[in-house]
Short mmCIF file of C-alpha atoms in Angstrom, two decimals:
data_model
loop_
_atom_site.label_atom_id
_atom_site.label_comp_id
_atom_site.label_asym_id
_atom_site.label_seq_id
_atom_site.Cartn_x
_atom_site.Cartn_y
_atom_site.Cartn_z
CA MET Z 1 0.00 0.00 0.00
CA ILE Z 2 1.08 3.57 -0.60
CA THR Z 3 -0.30 6.73 0.97
CA ILE Z 4 -1.54 9.40 -1.40
CA THR Z 5 -3.03 12.82 -0.77
CA LEU Z 6 -6.33 13.64 -2.42
CA ASN Z 7 -8.18 16.94 -2.52
CA VAL Z 8 -11.86 15.98 -2.65
CA ASN Z 9 -14.66 18.54 -2.51
CA GLY Z 10 -12.28 21.13 -1.10
CA ALA Z 11 -10.88 19.00 1.74
CA THR Z 12 -7.49 17.28 1.82
CA HIS Z 13 -7.34 13.59 2.76
CA LYS Z 14 -4.63 10.98 3.11
CA VAL Z 15 -5.69 7.65 1.62
CA ASN Z 16 -3.93 4.28 1.49
CA VAL Z 17 -4.21 2.67 -1.95
CA ARG Z 18 -2.67 -0.19 -3.83
CA PRO Z 19 -0.46 0.89 -6.75
CA GLY Z 20 -2.71 1.40 -9.75
CA GLU Z 21 -5.94 1.32 -7.67
CA SER Z 22 -8.82 3.23 -9.23
CA LEU Z 23 -9.92 6.63 -8.00
CA LEU Z 24 -13.45 5.21 -7.59
CA SER Z 25 -12.17 2.57 -5.23
CA ALA Z 26 -10.15 5.15 -3.25
CA LEU Z 27 -13.22 7.40 -2.95
CA ARG Z 28 -15.63 4.66 -1.95
CA LEU Z 29 -13.49 2.37 0.19
CA GLY Z 30 -10.80 4.79 1.33
CA LEU Z 31 -12.90 7.88 2.03
CA GLY Z 32 -16.40 6.42 2.39
CA LEU Z 33 -17.73 8.64 -0.38
CA THR Z 34 -20.15 6.16 -1.93
CA GLY Z 35 -21.99 8.61 -4.20
CA ALA Z 36 -20.01 7.65 -7.31
CA LYS Z 37 -21.09 4.16 -8.37
CA GLU Z 38 -19.46 1.29 -10.17
CA GLY Z 39 -21.70 0.28 -13.05
CA CYS Z 40 -19.76 -1.42 -15.83
CA GLY Z 41 -16.30 -0.89 -14.32
CA GLU Z 42 -14.90 -0.29 -17.82
CA GLY Z 43 -15.61 3.36 -18.54
CA ASP Z 44 -18.70 2.72 -20.63
CA CYS Z 45 -21.64 3.72 -18.44
CA GLY Z 46 -20.55 6.87 -16.59
CA ALA Z 47 -22.06 5.91 -13.18
CA CYS Z 48 -18.63 6.61 -11.64
CA THR Z 49 -18.28 10.09 -13.18
CA VAL Z 50 -16.44 12.65 -11.05
CA ILE Z 51 -14.98 16.03 -11.97
CA ILE Z 52 -11.20 16.52 -11.93
CA ASP Z 53 -9.94 20.07 -12.48
CA GLY Z 54 -13.19 20.99 -14.23
CA ARG Z 55 -13.38 17.95 -16.51
CA THR Z 56 -15.43 14.79 -16.09
CA VAL Z 57 -13.69 11.43 -15.97
CA ASP Z 58 -14.77 7.83 -15.45
CA SER Z 59 -13.23 7.25 -12.01
CA CYS Z 60 -13.49 3.45 -12.29
CA ILE Z 61 -10.62 3.42 -14.78
CA TYR Z 62 -8.77 6.48 -13.49
CA PRO Z 63 -5.73 5.69 -11.30
CA ALA Z 64 -6.12 7.21 -7.82
CA GLY Z 65 -2.50 8.34 -7.82
CA GLU Z 66 -3.08 10.45 -10.93
CA ALA Z 67 -5.57 12.59 -8.99
CA GLN Z 68 -2.87 13.83 -6.58
CA GLY Z 69 -2.36 17.57 -6.83
CA LYS Z 70 -5.69 17.98 -8.63
CA LYS Z 71 -9.13 19.05 -7.44
CA VAL Z 72 -11.60 16.17 -7.34
CA ARG Z 73 -15.32 16.84 -7.03
CA THR Z 74 -17.95 14.20 -6.34
CA VAL Z 75 -21.73 14.31 -5.98
CA GLU Z 76 -21.29 14.73 -2.20
CA GLY Z 77 -19.79 18.15 -2.87
CA LEU Z 78 -22.72 19.58 -4.87
CA ALA Z 79 -24.93 20.55 -1.93
CA SER Z 80 -23.72 23.33 0.33
CA ASN Z 81 -24.78 23.92 3.93
CA GLY Z 82 -27.36 21.18 3.62
CA LYS Z 83 -28.96 22.83 0.60
CA LEU Z 84 -29.11 20.99 -2.73
CA SER Z 85 -27.59 22.69 -5.79
CA PRO Z 86 -30.06 24.23 -8.26
CA LEU Z 87 -29.31 21.32 -10.62
CA GLN Z 88 -30.09 18.75 -7.93
CA GLU Z 89 -33.32 20.65 -7.11
CA ALA Z 90 -34.26 20.53 -10.79
CA PHE Z 91 -33.70 16.74 -10.89
CA VAL Z 92 -36.09 16.37 -7.91
CA GLU Z 93 -38.58 18.83 -9.36
CA HIS Z 94 -38.72 17.16 -12.78
CA GLY Z 95 -38.83 13.55 -11.60
CA ALA Z 96 -35.50 12.87 -13.30
CA VAL Z 97 -34.65 10.12 -10.82
CA GLN Z 98 -36.04 6.61 -10.82
CA CYS Z 99 -33.73 3.94 -9.39
CA GLY Z 100 -31.08 6.60 -8.91
CA PHE Z 101 -27.99 4.52 -9.63
CA CYS Z 102 -26.86 6.64 -12.60
CA ILE Z 103 -27.82 9.96 -11.02
CA PRO Z 104 -24.54 10.87 -9.25
CA GLY Z 105 -22.78 10.49 -12.61
CA MET Z 106 -25.53 12.36 -14.47
CA LEU Z 107 -25.30 15.22 -11.96
CA MET Z 108 -21.53 15.48 -12.31
CA SER Z 109 -21.66 15.46 -16.14
CA ALA Z 110 -24.45 18.04 -16.11
CA THR Z 111 -22.61 20.18 -13.53
CA ALA Z 112 -19.44 20.20 -15.66
CA LEU Z 113 -21.51 20.97 -18.76
CA LEU Z 114 -23.31 23.93 -17.17
CA GLU Z 115 -20.05 25.33 -15.80
CA ARG Z 116 -18.54 25.36 -19.30
CA ASN Z 117 -21.73 26.26 -21.14
CA PRO Z 118 -24.34 27.93 -18.91
CA LYS Z 119 -26.98 28.06 -21.68
CA PRO Z 120 -26.67 24.76 -23.55
CA SER Z 121 -29.02 23.84 -26.39
CA GLU Z 122 -30.89 20.56 -26.06
CA ALA Z 123 -28.36 19.01 -28.47
CA ALA Z 124 -25.51 20.24 -26.27
CA ILE Z 125 -27.22 18.77 -23.17
CA ARG Z 126 -27.64 15.41 -24.88
CA LEU Z 127 -24.01 15.49 -26.03
CA GLY Z 128 -22.86 16.50 -22.55
CA LEU Z 129 -24.72 13.52 -21.05
CA SER Z 130 -23.79 11.08 -23.84
CA GLY Z 131 -21.29 9.29 -21.62
CA ASN Z 132 -23.89 8.49 -18.95
CA LEU Z 133 -26.23 5.53 -19.31
CA CYS Z 134 -29.65 5.43 -17.62
CA ARG Z 135 -31.74 2.26 -17.83
CA CYS Z 136 -34.94 3.66 -16.26
CA THR Z 137 -35.91 7.14 -17.32
CA GLY Z 138 -35.53 7.20 -21.06
CA TYR Z 139 -33.48 10.40 -20.50
CA ALA Z 140 -36.31 12.84 -21.34
CA LYS Z 141 -36.85 13.99 -17.76
CA ILE Z 142 -33.12 14.21 -17.10
CA VAL Z 143 -32.67 16.47 -20.14
CA GLU Z 144 -35.67 18.56 -18.98
CA ALA Z 145 -34.13 18.93 -15.55
CA VAL Z 146 -30.79 20.11 -16.94
CA ARG Z 147 -32.56 22.55 -19.24
CA ALA Z 148 -34.58 23.90 -16.32
CA ALA Z 149 -31.45 24.31 -14.19
CA ALA Z 150 -29.77 26.16 -17.06
CA SER Z 151 -32.56 28.73 -17.29
CA PRO Z 152 -34.08 29.21 -13.84
CA ALA Z 153 -37.61 30.55 -13.95
CA MET J 1 -7.26 -7.98 -12.60
CA GLN J 2 -3.91 -9.74 -12.33
CA SER J 3 -1.52 -7.84 -10.07
CA PHE J 4 1.23 -5.80 -11.65
CA THR J 5 3.97 -3.32 -10.80
CA TRP J 6 3.04 0.31 -11.45
CA ILE J 7 5.90 2.48 -12.69
CA ASN J 8 5.24 6.20 -12.59
CA ALA J 9 7.63 7.64 -15.16
CA LYS J 10 8.43 11.35 -14.99
CA SER J 11 10.39 11.72 -18.23
CA ILE J 12 10.69 10.09 -21.64
CA GLU J 13 14.09 8.76 -20.55
CA GLU J 14 12.45 7.00 -17.59
CA VAL J 15 9.77 5.54 -19.87
CA LYS J 16 12.40 4.29 -22.31
CA GLY J 17 14.44 2.85 -19.45
CA ALA J 18 11.48 0.96 -18.00
CA LEU J 19 10.39 -0.34 -21.40
CA ALA J 20 13.92 -1.45 -22.29
CA LYS J 21 14.27 -3.24 -18.96
CA HIS J 22 10.92 -5.05 -18.97
CA GLY J 23 10.36 -5.53 -22.72
CA LYS J 24 7.26 -7.54 -23.58
CA LYS J 25 6.22 -7.73 -19.92
CA ALA J 26 5.54 -3.97 -19.87
CA ARG J 27 2.71 -1.84 -21.26
CA ILE J 28 2.39 1.93 -21.54
CA PHE J 29 -0.47 3.49 -19.59
CA ALA J 30 -1.53 6.79 -21.20
CA GLY J 31 -5.20 7.66 -20.59
CA GLY J 32 -5.79 4.05 -19.60
CA GLY J 33 -9.19 3.75 -21.30
CA ASP J 34 -8.24 0.73 -23.38
CA LEU J 35 -5.47 -0.87 -21.31
CA THR J 36 -7.46 -0.88 -18.05
CA THR J 37 -10.37 -2.73 -19.65
CA LEU J 38 -8.04 -5.20 -21.38
CA MET J 39 -6.44 -5.91 -18.00
CA LYS J 40 -9.76 -6.14 -16.13
CA GLU J 41 -10.93 -8.72 -18.68
CA ARG J 42 -7.53 -10.47 -18.47
CA ILE J 43 -7.11 -10.20 -22.23
CA ASP J 44 -3.79 -8.57 -21.47
CA THR J 45 -1.83 -9.38 -18.31
CA PRO J 46 1.30 -7.21 -18.21
CA GLU J 47 3.63 -7.53 -15.22
CA PHE J 48 4.70 -3.89 -15.45
CA VAL J 49 2.56 -0.88 -16.28
CA VAL J 50 4.44 2.29 -17.16
CA ASN J 51 2.35 5.40 -16.56
CA ILE J 52 3.24 8.29 -18.89
CA GLY J 53 0.53 10.64 -17.58
CA ASP J 54 3.06 12.53 -15.46
CA VAL J 55 5.65 12.92 -18.24
CA LYS J 56 5.41 16.69 -18.56
CA ASP J 57 6.78 17.43 -22.04
CA ILE J 58 4.29 15.37 -24.05
CA HIS J 59 1.15 17.40 -23.27
CA TYR J 60 0.93 20.18 -25.88
CA ILE J 61 -0.70 21.47 -29.05
CA ARG J 62 1.53 23.99 -30.84
CA GLU J 63 1.04 25.47 -34.25
CA GLU J 64 4.48 26.12 -35.75
CA LYS J 65 5.71 27.14 -39.21
CA ASP J 66 5.73 23.58 -40.52
CA GLY J 67 2.40 22.62 -39.01
CA LEU J 68 0.65 21.36 -35.93
CA HIS J 69 2.76 19.66 -33.26
CA ILE J 70 0.85 17.46 -30.83
CA GLY J 71 2.39 15.79 -27.78
CA ALA J 72 1.42 12.13 -27.51
CA MET J 73 -0.31 12.60 -24.11
CA THR J 74 -2.53 15.47 -25.33
CA ILE J 75 -6.11 14.61 -24.44
CA LEU J 76 -8.70 14.22 -27.19
CA ALA J 77 -11.03 16.82 -25.63
CA ASP J 78 -8.32 19.48 -26.00
CA LEU J 79 -7.81 18.59 -29.67
CA ALA J 80 -11.54 18.64 -30.33
CA GLU J 81 -11.90 22.14 -28.86
CA HIS J 82 -8.64 23.77 -30.02
CA GLU J 83 -9.24 26.81 -32.22
CA ALA J 84 -6.35 26.22 -34.65
CA VAL J 85 -7.18 22.53 -34.95
CA LEU J 86 -10.84 23.30 -35.62
CA GLY J 87 -9.90 25.96 -38.14
CA ARG J 88 -7.07 24.45 -40.18
CA TYR J 89 -6.99 20.76 -39.28
CA THR J 90 -10.76 20.32 -39.09
CA ALA J 91 -10.86 16.59 -39.79
CA LEU J 92 -8.64 15.95 -36.76
CA ALA J 93 -10.77 18.10 -34.41
CA GLU J 94 -13.91 16.37 -35.69
CA ALA J 95 -12.38 12.91 -35.32
CA ALA J 96 -11.13 13.65 -31.80
CA GLY J 97 -14.62 14.92 -30.91
CA ALA J 98 -16.22 11.76 -32.30
CA VAL J 99 -14.20 9.42 -30.08
CA ALA J 100 -16.10 7.67 -27.28
CA SER J 101 -17.83 9.73 -24.56
CA PRO J 102 -17.05 13.14 -23.00
CA GLN J 103 -15.45 11.43 -19.99
CA LEU J 104 -13.25 9.22 -22.16
CA ARG J 105 -12.23 12.18 -24.36
CA ASN J 106 -11.18 13.96 -21.15
CA MET J 107 -8.96 10.98 -20.23
CA GLY J 108 -7.88 9.54 -23.56
CA SER J 109 -4.72 10.70 -25.31
CA ILE J 110 -4.01 10.98 -29.03
CA GLY J 111 -1.10 8.53 -28.71
CA GLY J 112 -3.26 6.01 -26.91
CA ASN J 113 -6.07 6.44 -29.41
CA LEU J 114 -3.69 5.44 -32.20
CA CYS J 115 -2.52 2.36 -30.25
CA GLN J 116 -5.94 0.92 -29.33
CA ARG J 117 -6.45 -2.82 -29.62
CA PRO J 118 -9.27 -4.25 -31.78
CA ARG J 119 -12.93 -4.07 -30.79
CA CYS J 120 -13.81 -7.42 -32.36
CA TRP J 121 -15.98 -9.15 -29.76
CA TYR J 122 -14.14 -12.44 -30.20
CA TYR J 123 -10.89 -10.68 -29.33
CA ARG J 124 -12.59 -8.95 -26.39
CA GLY J 125 -14.26 -12.19 -25.31
CA ALA J 126 -12.97 -15.60 -24.23
CA PHE J 127 -11.86 -16.75 -27.67
CA HIS J 128 -8.31 -17.84 -28.42
CA CYS J 129 -8.11 -16.11 -31.78
CA TYR J 130 -5.17 -15.14 -34.00
CA LYS J 131 -4.69 -11.92 -32.03
CA LYS J 132 -4.10 -13.95 -28.88
CA GLY J 133 -1.70 -16.39 -30.50
CA GLY J 134 -4.38 -18.82 -31.68
CA ASP J 135 -4.86 -20.06 -35.21
CA PHE J 136 -8.46 -19.18 -36.00
CA CYS J 137 -10.59 -16.11 -36.70
CA PHE J 138 -13.96 -16.72 -35.07
CA ALA J 139 -15.50 -13.76 -36.91
CA VAL J 140 -15.29 -15.52 -40.28
CA THR J 141 -17.88 -18.13 -39.38
CA GLY J 142 -19.39 -16.19 -36.49
CA ASP J 143 -21.14 -12.86 -35.98
CA ASN J 144 -19.29 -10.27 -38.05
CA ARG J 145 -21.90 -7.55 -38.33
CA TYR J 146 -20.15 -4.60 -36.67
CA TYR J 147 -16.41 -4.38 -36.03
CA HIS J 148 -15.20 -6.54 -38.87
CA SER J 149 -13.63 -5.72 -42.18
CA ILE J 150 -14.89 -5.47 -45.73
CA LEU J 151 -11.47 -4.58 -47.17
CA LYS J 152 -7.99 -6.05 -46.68
CA GLY J 153 -9.04 -8.65 -44.14
CA GLU J 154 -6.89 -11.78 -44.03
CA LEU J 155 -6.18 -14.17 -41.15
CA CYS J 156 -7.77 -11.71 -38.69
CA TYR J 157 -10.81 -9.71 -39.85
CA MET J 158 -10.66 -6.94 -37.26
CA VAL J 159 -11.14 -3.29 -38.14
CA HIS J 160 -8.83 -0.67 -36.75
CA PRO J 161 -10.83 1.21 -34.10
CA SER J 162 -9.08 4.60 -34.10
CA ASP J 163 -11.01 7.63 -35.38
CA THR J 164 -8.09 10.03 -35.13
CA ALA J 165 -5.88 7.71 -37.22
CA VAL J 166 -8.25 8.13 -40.18
CA ALA J 167 -8.04 11.91 -39.93
CA LEU J 168 -4.24 11.82 -39.57
CA LEU J 169 -3.91 9.77 -42.77
CA ALA J 170 -6.04 12.26 -44.70
CA LEU J 171 -4.02 15.15 -43.23
CA ASP J 172 -0.68 13.55 -44.21
CA ALA J 173 0.56 13.46 -40.60
CA ARG J 174 3.88 12.12 -39.31
CA ILE J 175 4.35 10.11 -36.14
CA THR J 176 7.50 10.39 -34.04
CA ILE J 177 8.66 7.28 -32.23
CA ALA J 178 11.20 7.09 -29.40
CA GLY J 179 12.94 3.94 -28.27
CA PRO J 180 16.30 2.32 -27.72
CA GLN J 181 17.48 3.51 -31.14
CA LYS J 182 17.57 7.05 -32.45
CA GLU J 183 14.21 8.80 -32.57
CA LYS J 184 12.43 8.19 -35.90
CA THR J 185 9.52 9.71 -37.77
CA VAL J 186 7.14 7.77 -40.02
CA LYS J 187 4.18 8.70 -42.18
CA ALA J 188 0.88 7.96 -40.40
CA GLU J 189 -0.05 5.44 -43.09
CA ASP J 190 3.21 3.55 -42.55
CA PHE J 191 2.65 3.34 -38.78
CA PHE J 192 -0.20 0.83 -39.04
CA ILE J 193 0.29 -2.76 -40.17
CA GLY J 194 -2.17 -5.45 -41.20
CA PRO J 195 -2.49 -9.02 -39.91
CA ARG J 196 -0.33 -10.47 -42.70
CA GLN J 197 2.65 -8.42 -41.53
CA ASP J 198 2.12 -9.32 -37.84
CA VAL J 199 -1.20 -10.61 -36.57
CA LEU J 200 -0.27 -9.95 -32.93
CA ARG J 201 -0.07 -6.16 -33.23
CA GLU J 202 -1.63 -3.34 -35.22
CA ASN J 203 1.31 -0.98 -35.66
CA ILE J 204 5.07 -0.96 -36.08
CA LEU J 205 5.89 -0.15 -32.44
CA GLN J 206 8.38 -2.55 -30.88
CA PRO J 207 7.96 -3.44 -27.18
CA ALA J 208 10.47 -0.79 -26.10
CA GLU J 209 9.10 2.03 -28.28
CA LEU J 210 6.48 4.72 -27.77
CA ILE J 211 4.90 7.56 -29.72
CA THR J 212 6.13 10.95 -28.50
CA GLU J 213 4.71 13.39 -31.03
CA ILE J 214 2.37 13.74 -34.00
CA VAL J 215 3.04 16.43 -36.60
CA VAL J 216 0.37 17.51 -39.07
CA PRO J 217 1.81 19.60 -41.90
CA THR J 218 0.30 23.02 -42.57
CA PRO J 219 -2.31 22.45 -45.26
CA PRO J 220 -1.87 24.26 -48.60
CA ALA J 221 -4.02 27.36 -49.21
CA ASN J 222 -7.67 26.73 -50.17
CA THR J 223 -7.74 23.42 -48.34
CA ARG J 224 -10.61 22.04 -46.30
CA SER J 225 -10.98 18.78 -44.46
CA THR J 226 -13.69 16.84 -42.68
CA PHE J 227 -14.29 13.58 -40.81
CA LEU J 228 -17.59 11.68 -40.84
CA LYS J 229 -18.46 8.61 -38.78
CA THR J 230 -21.43 6.27 -38.53
CA ARG J 231 -22.01 4.24 -35.38
CA ILE J 232 -24.68 1.93 -34.04
CA ARG J 233 -25.79 4.27 -31.28
CA GLY J 234 -26.09 8.03 -31.50
CA SER J 235 -24.65 8.59 -28.03
CA TRP J 236 -21.20 7.07 -28.44
CA ASP J 237 -19.62 4.07 -30.07
CA PHE J 238 -16.85 2.87 -32.33
CA ALA J 239 -17.16 3.45 -36.07
CA LEU J 240 -19.12 1.08 -38.29
CA ALA J 241 -17.48 3.14 -41.01
CA SER J 242 -15.76 6.49 -41.09
CA VAL J 243 -14.11 8.69 -43.67
CA ALA J 244 -11.70 11.61 -43.57
CA VAL J 245 -11.00 13.76 -46.58
CA ARG J 246 -8.68 16.70 -47.22
CA CYS J 247 -9.24 18.60 -50.42
CA THR J 248 -7.43 21.55 -51.96
CA ALA J 249 -9.78 23.26 -54.40
CA LYS J 250 -9.79 26.36 -56.56
CA ASN J 251 -13.08 27.62 -58.00
CA GLY J 252 -14.67 24.30 -57.15
CA VAL J 253 -11.97 22.33 -58.97
CA CYS J 254 -10.14 19.83 -56.83
CA GLN J 255 -6.38 20.17 -57.18
CA ALA J 256 -5.36 17.51 -54.72
CA ALA J 257 -7.27 15.25 -52.39
CA ARG J 258 -6.42 12.78 -49.66
CA LEU J 259 -9.03 10.26 -48.60
CA ALA J 260 -8.93 7.67 -45.81
CA LEU J 261 -11.42 5.14 -44.46
CA GLY J 262 -11.95 3.79 -40.95
CA GLY J 263 -13.95 0.91 -39.52
CA VAL J 264 -13.69 -1.15 -42.70
CA ALA J 265 -10.18 -2.67 -42.72
CA PRO J 266 -7.57 -3.94 -40.24
CA VAL J 267 -5.73 -0.66 -40.77
CA PRO J 268 -6.93 2.90 -41.26
CA LEU J 269 -6.96 2.81 -45.03
CA ARG J 270 -5.83 5.46 -47.48
CA VAL J 271 -7.57 5.02 -50.85
CA GLU J 272 -5.28 6.55 -53.46
CA ARG J 273 -7.29 5.36 -56.48
CA ALA J 274 -10.17 7.52 -55.31
CA GLU J 275 -7.80 10.43 -54.63
CA ARG J 276 -6.41 10.29 -58.17
CA ALA J 277 -9.89 10.26 -59.65
CA LEU J 278 -10.61 13.60 -57.97
CA ALA J 279 -7.49 15.54 -58.95
CA GLY J 280 -8.07 18.24 -61.55
CA LYS J 281 -11.84 17.80 -61.59
CA LYS J 282 -14.80 19.78 -60.37
CA ILE J 283 -16.36 17.96 -57.43
CA THR J 284 -19.95 17.19 -58.36
CA ARG J 285 -22.37 14.63 -57.00
CA GLU J 286 -21.47 12.38 -59.91
CA LEU J 287 -17.73 12.64 -59.35
CA SER J 288 -18.12 12.02 -55.63
CA GLN J 289 -20.16 8.90 -56.43
CA GLN J 290 -17.39 7.69 -58.74
CA ALA J 291 -14.79 8.32 -56.05
CA ALA J 292 -16.95 6.45 -53.53
CA GLN J 293 -17.12 3.46 -55.90
CA LEU J 294 -13.34 3.53 -56.29
CA ALA J 295 -12.82 3.85 -52.54
CA THR J 296 -14.64 0.57 -51.94
CA ALA J 297 -13.52 -1.23 -55.10
CA GLY J 298 -12.35 -4.74 -54.33
CA ALA J 299 -14.43 -4.94 -51.16
CA ARG J 300 -15.01 -8.48 -49.94
CA PRO J 301 -17.76 -8.19 -47.36
CA MET J 302 -18.22 -10.93 -44.78
CA THR J 303 -21.46 -12.85 -44.19
CA MET J 304 -23.21 -10.11 -42.21
CA ASN J 305 -21.57 -6.79 -43.12
CA ARG J 306 -22.34 -6.20 -46.79
CA TYR J 307 -24.22 -3.06 -45.73
CA LYS J 308 -20.89 -1.46 -44.84
CA VAL J 309 -20.02 -1.12 -48.52
CA ASP J 310 -23.01 1.15 -49.15
CA LEU J 311 -22.50 2.91 -45.84
CA THR J 312 -18.88 3.70 -46.68
CA ARG J 313 -19.79 4.92 -50.16
CA SER J 314 -22.42 7.27 -48.82
CA LEU J 315 -19.99 8.67 -46.24
CA VAL J 316 -17.37 9.30 -48.94
CA GLU J 317 -19.91 11.11 -51.10
CA LYS J 318 -21.11 13.23 -48.22
CA ALA J 319 -17.59 14.11 -47.10
CA LEU J 320 -16.48 15.11 -50.60
CA LEU J 321 -19.50 17.32 -51.15
CA ALA J 322 -18.88 18.92 -47.75
CA VAL J 323 -15.31 19.99 -48.59
CA ALA J 324 -15.85 20.83 -52.27
#
């Protein structure tokens, strides 16, 4: 085991990992941050999506050691002072969540999208979420939620 | 995943040293998108994994006098969004943007994209095929509807999965390779090799070599390029067929064209017969149809992928009309 230092959601943590261990594993097992999920484990489904230095990555195939010195954000960091982010509120409001397994990844992809492009077209939203699979919703309500969060009433 | 030793190289010299020491037991880890999945599925079981993510001087996109210089670790998302790449090397920006998903484009490097292993599901599954040292291609008698060739297949009927490779062929790029010998530079089309040359690999890299840089020459004046790709799913997938074209035209008359196909052969395939048919002529629908016929001439579709011939032709036509 080696000890690495991770900056996650603004806080610095020391974590013991095996060489080459995935960031997802370090987050879930090392830090108890179980928001990011393992779906396929091969970078196909996006359930493990986190944001590193402003860009989304599939943390299941991202080496934990590579995240040292970078800013990692997970779904646990979206709410502040117990208050959901406007995007999270929109997901609740629009019924964008069914089983919920893909939602942490969806929220991180949508968060990164809106930070880079605050007024995305529907095509841009669909492209921004194209690396996140959902097996329940059919995506329509998720896209609606992101659109609503992008243009608050 | 079988356990392995992780080597975190900080410089090209360290990478070369580790590769020279461990030879065939070592693999390069760039973005990791392909290698990690190969290792998780135990298709590849290296004893040493050499991470090049922290090698500082291979992350760059620079436009210089002779063209575009791209460090091998440059991520695909940066290429897809780069203003100069979008403007003057459009096919490459479009190809980089068509690779996989946003997350994988944020992780995946251009060097790694060029060195991907096949997507044939027999290779990715528990089949001891030619690519794994066996003596059979299961796709010939099996299900060959998606990631299998219609051109140049022999022994192994894989198709090369890289989108950026197709664009680099059309853009006449050069690939720089470092290794135990003196650094060398090869044309993109000479980098890739078919199964007849060596069925166990898809490019000329020796175990102790790596790509360090890709150089795309400055296109001549009045030149446009584009990359088109068809895939099973709209969200993200590998190419069923793709095409990249670079065309220099004056008053609608094509002076020189370069045309390459992806998803249809074991290598990204430059089709010079079609290029020659375009030179000196005005690009019309009829001429683009003729070029499309020439591009797929000699196609030998497999039992389930005849549709790829028509698909490829229509992509060639569309691409030519787009750059004319």
